[in-house]
Coordinates of C-alpha atoms in Angstrom, one line a residue:
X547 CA 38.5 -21.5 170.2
X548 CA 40.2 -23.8 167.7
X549 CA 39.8 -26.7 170.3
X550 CA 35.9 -26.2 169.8
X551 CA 36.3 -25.6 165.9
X552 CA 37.7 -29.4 166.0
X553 CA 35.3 -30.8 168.4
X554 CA 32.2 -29.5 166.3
X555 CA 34.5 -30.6 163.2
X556 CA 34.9 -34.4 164.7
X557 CA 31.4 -34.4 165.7
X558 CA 29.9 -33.6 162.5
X559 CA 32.4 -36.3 160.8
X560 CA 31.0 -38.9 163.5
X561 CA 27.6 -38.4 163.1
X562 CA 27.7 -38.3 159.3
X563 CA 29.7 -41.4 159.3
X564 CA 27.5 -43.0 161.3
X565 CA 24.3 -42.0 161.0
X566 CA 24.6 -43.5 157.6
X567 CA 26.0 -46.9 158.0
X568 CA 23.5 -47.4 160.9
X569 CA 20.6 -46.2 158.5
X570 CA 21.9 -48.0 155.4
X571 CA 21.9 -51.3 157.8
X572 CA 18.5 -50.4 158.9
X573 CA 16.6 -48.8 156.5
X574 CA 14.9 -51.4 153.4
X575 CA 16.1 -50.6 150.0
X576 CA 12.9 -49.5 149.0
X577 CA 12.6 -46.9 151.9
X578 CA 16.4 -45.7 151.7
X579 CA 15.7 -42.9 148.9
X580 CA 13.2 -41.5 151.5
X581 CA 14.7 -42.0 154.5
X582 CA 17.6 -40.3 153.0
X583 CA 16.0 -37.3 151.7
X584 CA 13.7 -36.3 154.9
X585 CA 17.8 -37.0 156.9
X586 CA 19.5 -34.6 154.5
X587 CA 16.3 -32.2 154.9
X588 CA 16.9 -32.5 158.8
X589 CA 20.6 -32.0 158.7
X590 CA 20.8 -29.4 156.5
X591 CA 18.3 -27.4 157.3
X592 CA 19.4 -27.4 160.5
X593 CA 22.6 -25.7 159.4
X594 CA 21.3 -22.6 158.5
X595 CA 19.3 -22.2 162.4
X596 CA 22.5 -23.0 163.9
X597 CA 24.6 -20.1 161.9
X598 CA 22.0 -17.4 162.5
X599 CA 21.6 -18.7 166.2
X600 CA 25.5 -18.6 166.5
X601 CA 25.7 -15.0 164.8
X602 CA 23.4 -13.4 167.2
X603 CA 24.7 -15.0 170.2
X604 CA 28.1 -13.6 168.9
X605 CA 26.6 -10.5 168.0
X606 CA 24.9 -10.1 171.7
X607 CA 27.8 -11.8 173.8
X608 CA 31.2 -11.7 172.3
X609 CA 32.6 -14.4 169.6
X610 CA 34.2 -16.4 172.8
X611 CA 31.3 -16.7 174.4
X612 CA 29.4 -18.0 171.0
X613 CA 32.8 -20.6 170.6
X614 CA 32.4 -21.9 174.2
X615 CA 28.2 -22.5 174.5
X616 CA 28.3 -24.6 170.9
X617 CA 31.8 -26.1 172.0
X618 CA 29.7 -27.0 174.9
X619 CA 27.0 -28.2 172.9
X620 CA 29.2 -30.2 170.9
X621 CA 30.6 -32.1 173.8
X622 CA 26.7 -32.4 175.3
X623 CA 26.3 -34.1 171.8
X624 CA 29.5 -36.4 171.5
X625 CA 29.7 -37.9 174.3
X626 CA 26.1 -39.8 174.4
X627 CA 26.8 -40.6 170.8
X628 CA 30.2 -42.4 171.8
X629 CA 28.5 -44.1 174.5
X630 CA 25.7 -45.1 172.9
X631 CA 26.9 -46.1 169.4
X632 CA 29.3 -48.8 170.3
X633 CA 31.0 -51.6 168.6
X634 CA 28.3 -53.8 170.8
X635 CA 25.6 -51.9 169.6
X636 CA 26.7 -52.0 166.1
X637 CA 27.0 -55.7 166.1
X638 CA 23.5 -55.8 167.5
X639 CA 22.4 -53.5 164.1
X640 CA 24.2 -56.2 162.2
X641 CA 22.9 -59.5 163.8
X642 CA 19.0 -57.4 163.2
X643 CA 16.9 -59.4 160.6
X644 CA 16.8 -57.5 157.9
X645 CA 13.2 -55.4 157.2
X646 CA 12.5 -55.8 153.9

């Protein structure tokens, strides 16, 4: 259980970190307040789905079992991210003309 409590930990911290330094790269200055707001209204709202979904899975099947499908989930999520998001693909966002 703690191994999936630090994957969904890590995963969270890479996305965040990520997500937005690729969106500040991206995203013109005068779009950034609302790109930013309709991100935070994603990712947070999301939050409360995943607890409720995560309580009645627990609830239903056991707190192990709820640990090991969103340990799974966090893996299913990582490891695209990692192999997708790459220093190559980040230089690419940086040699991008800029949108403004």
């Amino acid at each position: 259980m703690a191994a999936g409590a630090f994957l969904g930990g890590m995963g969270g911290i890479l996305w965040t970190v990520n997500s937005r330094t690729i969106g500040q790269r991206l995203v013109p200055d005068a779009m950034f307040g609302r790109y930013n707001a309709a991100a935070r209204l994603f990712s947070w709202g999301a939050m409360p789905l995943g607890a409720g979904l995560v309580g009645v899975l627990a609830e239903w099947l056991g707190i192990r079992t709820a640990f090991a499908v969103f340990t799974l989930a966090t893996l299913l999520t990582i490891v695209p991210f990692l192999r997708t998001v790459t220093p190559r693909a980040l230089a690419a966002v940086d040699a991008a003309p800029a949108l403004d």
